[in-house]
Short mmCIF file of N, CA and C in Angstrom, two decimals:
data_model
loop_
_atom_site.label_atom_id
_atom_site.label_comp_id
_atom_site.label_asym_id
_atom_site.label_seq_id
_atom_site.Cartn_x
_atom_site.Cartn_y
_atom_site.Cartn_z
N UNK A 281 11.67 -4.30 13.08
CA UNK A 281 10.41 -4.96 12.84
C UNK A 281 10.24 -5.37 11.36
N UNK A 282 9.79 -6.40 10.96
CA UNK A 282 9.50 -6.84 9.67
C UNK A 282 8.05 -6.57 9.38
N UNK A 283 7.86 -5.67 8.24
CA UNK A 283 6.32 -5.53 7.91
C UNK A 283 6.15 -6.37 6.57
N UNK A 284 5.01 -6.96 6.74
CA UNK A 284 4.57 -7.87 5.72
C UNK A 284 3.40 -7.65 5.08
N UNK A 285 3.21 -7.85 3.80
CA UNK A 285 1.73 -7.46 3.17
C UNK A 285 0.88 -8.74 3.47
N UNK A 286 -0.35 -8.35 3.90
CA UNK A 286 -1.26 -9.26 4.30
C UNK A 286 -2.75 -9.25 3.54
N UNK A 287 -2.82 -8.16 2.60
CA UNK A 287 -4.07 -7.97 2.02
C UNK A 287 -3.92 -6.99 0.89
N UNK A 288 -4.24 -7.30 -0.30
CA UNK A 288 -4.38 -6.48 -1.44
C UNK A 288 -5.72 -6.74 -2.18
N UNK A 289 -6.39 -5.44 -2.26
CA UNK A 289 -7.70 -5.47 -2.76
C UNK A 289 -7.66 -4.29 -3.92
N UNK A 290 -8.26 -4.62 -4.83
CA UNK A 290 -8.48 -3.52 -5.98
C UNK A 290 -9.98 -2.98 -6.00
N UNK A 291 -10.21 -1.66 -6.23
CA UNK A 291 -11.56 -1.20 -6.32
C UNK A 291 -11.64 -0.62 -7.77
N UNK A 292 -12.70 -0.77 -8.19
CA UNK A 292 -12.94 -0.53 -9.75
C UNK A 292 -13.90 0.46 -9.81
N UNK A 293 -13.95 1.50 -10.82
CA UNK A 293 -15.01 2.43 -10.95
C UNK A 293 -16.04 1.77 -11.99
N UNK A 294 -17.13 2.49 -12.24
CA UNK A 294 -18.19 1.97 -13.10
C UNK A 294 -17.89 1.79 -14.39
N UNK A 295 -16.57 2.31 -14.99
CA UNK A 295 -16.19 1.96 -16.22
C UNK A 295 -15.40 0.89 -16.21
N UNK A 296 -15.04 0.09 -15.05
CA UNK A 296 -14.27 -1.04 -15.13
C UNK A 296 -12.75 -0.83 -14.85
N UNK A 297 -12.34 0.43 -14.74
CA UNK A 297 -10.97 0.75 -14.66
C UNK A 297 -10.47 0.74 -13.01
N UNK A 298 -9.35 0.51 -12.62
CA UNK A 298 -9.07 0.46 -11.28
C UNK A 298 -8.98 1.87 -10.83
N UNK A 299 -9.70 2.15 -9.81
CA UNK A 299 -9.79 3.40 -9.08
C UNK A 299 -8.73 3.61 -7.95
N UNK A 300 -8.48 2.46 -7.20
CA UNK A 300 -7.51 2.56 -6.09
C UNK A 300 -7.31 1.14 -5.79
N UNK A 301 -6.15 0.92 -4.86
CA UNK A 301 -5.90 -0.36 -4.42
C UNK A 301 -5.75 -0.13 -2.80
N UNK A 302 -6.43 -1.21 -2.09
CA UNK A 302 -6.24 -1.11 -0.76
C UNK A 302 -5.14 -2.13 -0.38
N UNK A 303 -4.27 -1.78 0.68
CA UNK A 303 -3.15 -2.68 1.05
C UNK A 303 -3.22 -2.86 2.64
N UNK A 304 -3.08 -4.07 3.01
CA UNK A 304 -2.90 -4.31 4.38
C UNK A 304 -1.43 -4.92 4.80
N UNK A 305 -0.97 -4.13 5.79
CA UNK A 305 0.21 -4.45 6.28
C UNK A 305 0.33 -4.80 7.69
N UNK A 306 1.26 -5.71 8.16
CA UNK A 306 1.30 -5.99 9.54
C UNK A 306 2.73 -6.45 10.01
N UNK A 307 3.04 -6.33 11.23
CA UNK A 307 4.23 -6.70 11.70
C UNK A 307 4.32 -6.78 13.17
N UNK A 308 5.34 -7.52 13.77
CA UNK A 308 5.29 -7.68 15.22
C UNK A 308 6.78 -7.94 15.46
N UNK A 309 7.18 -7.50 16.75
CA UNK A 309 8.57 -7.72 17.37
C UNK A 309 8.34 -7.74 18.83
N UNK A 310 8.76 -8.81 19.42
CA UNK A 310 8.63 -8.99 20.90
C UNK A 310 7.24 -8.73 21.19
N UNK A 311 6.78 -7.83 22.11
CA UNK A 311 5.29 -7.67 22.42
C UNK A 311 4.75 -6.41 21.66
N UNK A 312 5.58 -6.01 20.66
CA UNK A 312 5.11 -4.83 19.89
C UNK A 312 4.58 -5.19 18.63
N UNK A 313 3.40 -4.61 18.29
CA UNK A 313 2.82 -5.01 16.91
C UNK A 313 2.25 -3.76 16.05
N UNK A 314 2.02 -3.93 15.02
CA UNK A 314 1.51 -2.88 14.02
C UNK A 314 0.58 -3.55 12.93
N UNK A 315 -0.53 -2.91 12.71
CA UNK A 315 -1.42 -3.39 11.53
C UNK A 315 -1.93 -2.06 11.02
N UNK A 316 -1.85 -2.04 9.61
CA UNK A 316 -2.47 -0.85 8.86
C UNK A 316 -3.07 -1.20 7.60
N UNK A 317 -4.19 -0.43 7.41
CA UNK A 317 -4.77 -0.50 6.10
C UNK A 317 -4.58 0.72 5.38
N UNK A 318 -4.03 0.83 4.13
CA UNK A 318 -3.69 2.04 3.40
C UNK A 318 -4.26 1.94 2.03
N UNK A 319 -4.65 3.10 1.70
CA UNK A 319 -5.46 3.22 0.07
C UNK A 319 -4.56 3.86 -0.67
N UNK A 320 -4.17 3.28 -1.79
CA UNK A 320 -3.20 3.78 -2.76
C UNK A 320 -4.19 4.44 -3.87
N UNK A 321 -4.07 5.52 -4.27
CA UNK A 321 -4.63 6.36 -5.21
C UNK A 321 -3.74 6.62 -6.40
N UNK A 322 -4.36 6.99 -7.41
CA UNK A 322 -3.52 7.20 -8.59
C UNK A 322 -2.43 8.28 -8.48
N UNK A 323 -2.71 9.25 -7.52
CA UNK A 323 -1.62 10.21 -7.25
C UNK A 323 -0.45 9.73 -6.54
N UNK A 324 -0.72 8.63 -5.91
CA UNK A 324 0.44 7.78 -5.16
C UNK A 324 1.35 6.97 -6.08
N UNK A 325 0.90 6.87 -7.30
CA UNK A 325 1.82 5.94 -8.18
C UNK A 325 3.02 6.81 -8.73
N UNK A 326 4.09 6.19 -9.22
CA UNK A 326 5.07 6.84 -9.97
C UNK A 326 4.62 7.47 -11.21
N UNK A 327 5.32 8.58 -11.47
CA UNK A 327 4.95 9.19 -12.81
C UNK A 327 4.82 8.31 -14.11
N UNK A 328 3.77 8.42 -14.74
CA UNK A 328 3.69 7.56 -16.05
C UNK A 328 3.15 6.15 -15.78
N UNK A 329 2.85 5.83 -14.56
CA UNK A 329 2.36 4.60 -14.18
C UNK A 329 0.92 4.52 -14.13
N UNK A 330 0.29 3.37 -14.37
CA UNK A 330 -1.09 3.14 -13.98
C UNK A 330 -1.35 1.99 -13.13
N UNK A 331 -2.34 1.87 -12.42
CA UNK A 331 -2.64 0.63 -11.62
C UNK A 331 -2.36 -0.76 -12.42
N UNK A 332 -2.61 -0.86 -13.58
CA UNK A 332 -2.43 -1.96 -14.45
C UNK A 332 -0.99 -2.12 -14.77
N UNK A 333 -0.14 -1.21 -14.60
CA UNK A 333 1.32 -1.37 -14.73
C UNK A 333 2.07 -1.93 -13.71
N UNK A 334 1.38 -1.96 -12.44
CA UNK A 334 1.98 -2.14 -11.13
C UNK A 334 1.79 -3.65 -10.69
N UNK A 335 2.77 -4.30 -10.14
CA UNK A 335 2.76 -5.57 -9.56
C UNK A 335 2.56 -5.70 -8.00
N UNK A 336 2.30 -6.72 -7.56
CA UNK A 336 1.96 -6.74 -6.05
C UNK A 336 3.18 -6.10 -5.29
N UNK A 337 4.39 -6.41 -5.75
CA UNK A 337 5.58 -5.81 -4.84
C UNK A 337 5.77 -4.52 -4.89
N UNK A 338 5.09 -3.92 -6.19
CA UNK A 338 5.20 -2.32 -6.20
C UNK A 338 4.20 -1.78 -5.22
N UNK A 339 3.11 -2.38 -5.30
CA UNK A 339 1.81 -1.74 -4.26
C UNK A 339 2.45 -2.07 -2.59
N UNK A 340 3.20 -3.18 -2.39
CA UNK A 340 3.65 -3.24 -1.16
C UNK A 340 4.79 -2.12 -0.81
N UNK A 341 5.64 -1.92 -1.77
CA UNK A 341 6.71 -0.81 -1.48
C UNK A 341 6.16 0.45 -1.35
N UNK A 342 5.15 0.81 -2.23
CA UNK A 342 4.35 2.15 -2.13
C UNK A 342 3.76 2.19 -0.71
N UNK A 343 3.05 1.14 -0.25
CA UNK A 343 2.33 1.10 0.91
C UNK A 343 3.26 1.29 2.22
N UNK A 344 4.41 0.59 2.10
CA UNK A 344 5.43 0.76 3.24
C UNK A 344 6.00 2.08 3.24
N UNK A 345 6.18 2.89 2.11
CA UNK A 345 6.75 4.06 2.04
C UNK A 345 5.55 5.11 2.71
N UNK A 346 4.39 4.90 2.37
CA UNK A 346 3.31 5.58 2.96
C UNK A 346 3.30 5.35 4.51
N UNK A 347 3.37 4.21 5.04
CA UNK A 347 3.33 3.90 6.47
C UNK A 347 4.40 4.49 7.10
N UNK A 348 5.71 4.50 6.51
CA UNK A 348 6.70 5.04 7.16
C UNK A 348 6.56 6.72 7.29
N UNK A 349 5.95 7.39 6.47
CA UNK A 349 5.63 8.82 6.42
C UNK A 349 4.56 9.00 7.42
N UNK A 350 3.59 8.30 7.40
CA UNK A 350 2.49 8.56 8.22
C UNK A 350 2.71 8.17 9.79
N UNK A 351 3.59 7.22 10.15
CA UNK A 351 4.10 7.05 11.55
C UNK A 351 5.54 7.72 11.94
N UNK A 352 5.99 8.58 11.16
CA UNK A 352 7.19 9.13 11.45
C UNK A 352 6.96 10.20 12.70
N UNK A 353 7.70 10.03 13.53
CA UNK A 353 7.73 10.92 14.89
C UNK A 353 8.35 12.29 14.71
N UNK A 354 7.75 13.23 14.94
CA UNK A 354 8.38 14.43 14.93
C UNK A 354 8.45 15.21 16.35
N UNK A 355 9.61 15.88 16.43
CA UNK A 355 9.74 16.64 17.89
C UNK A 355 8.91 17.74 18.00
#
């Protein structure tokens, strides 16, 4: 299943700095589909990076990794 980015929204603190980023992902294959909204916080960013250092593709990659971990099936 191909998962694609369908939403990217920045949240700002009272001081004007980015406090988090919301990412929407979706995908479908045959009659199966998935839709997810994920919140990326500063602790989810690579070491030494800030929200301002990141591009759209970086947020998409982080969100897809988060989605994979959240939906992993364990026995």
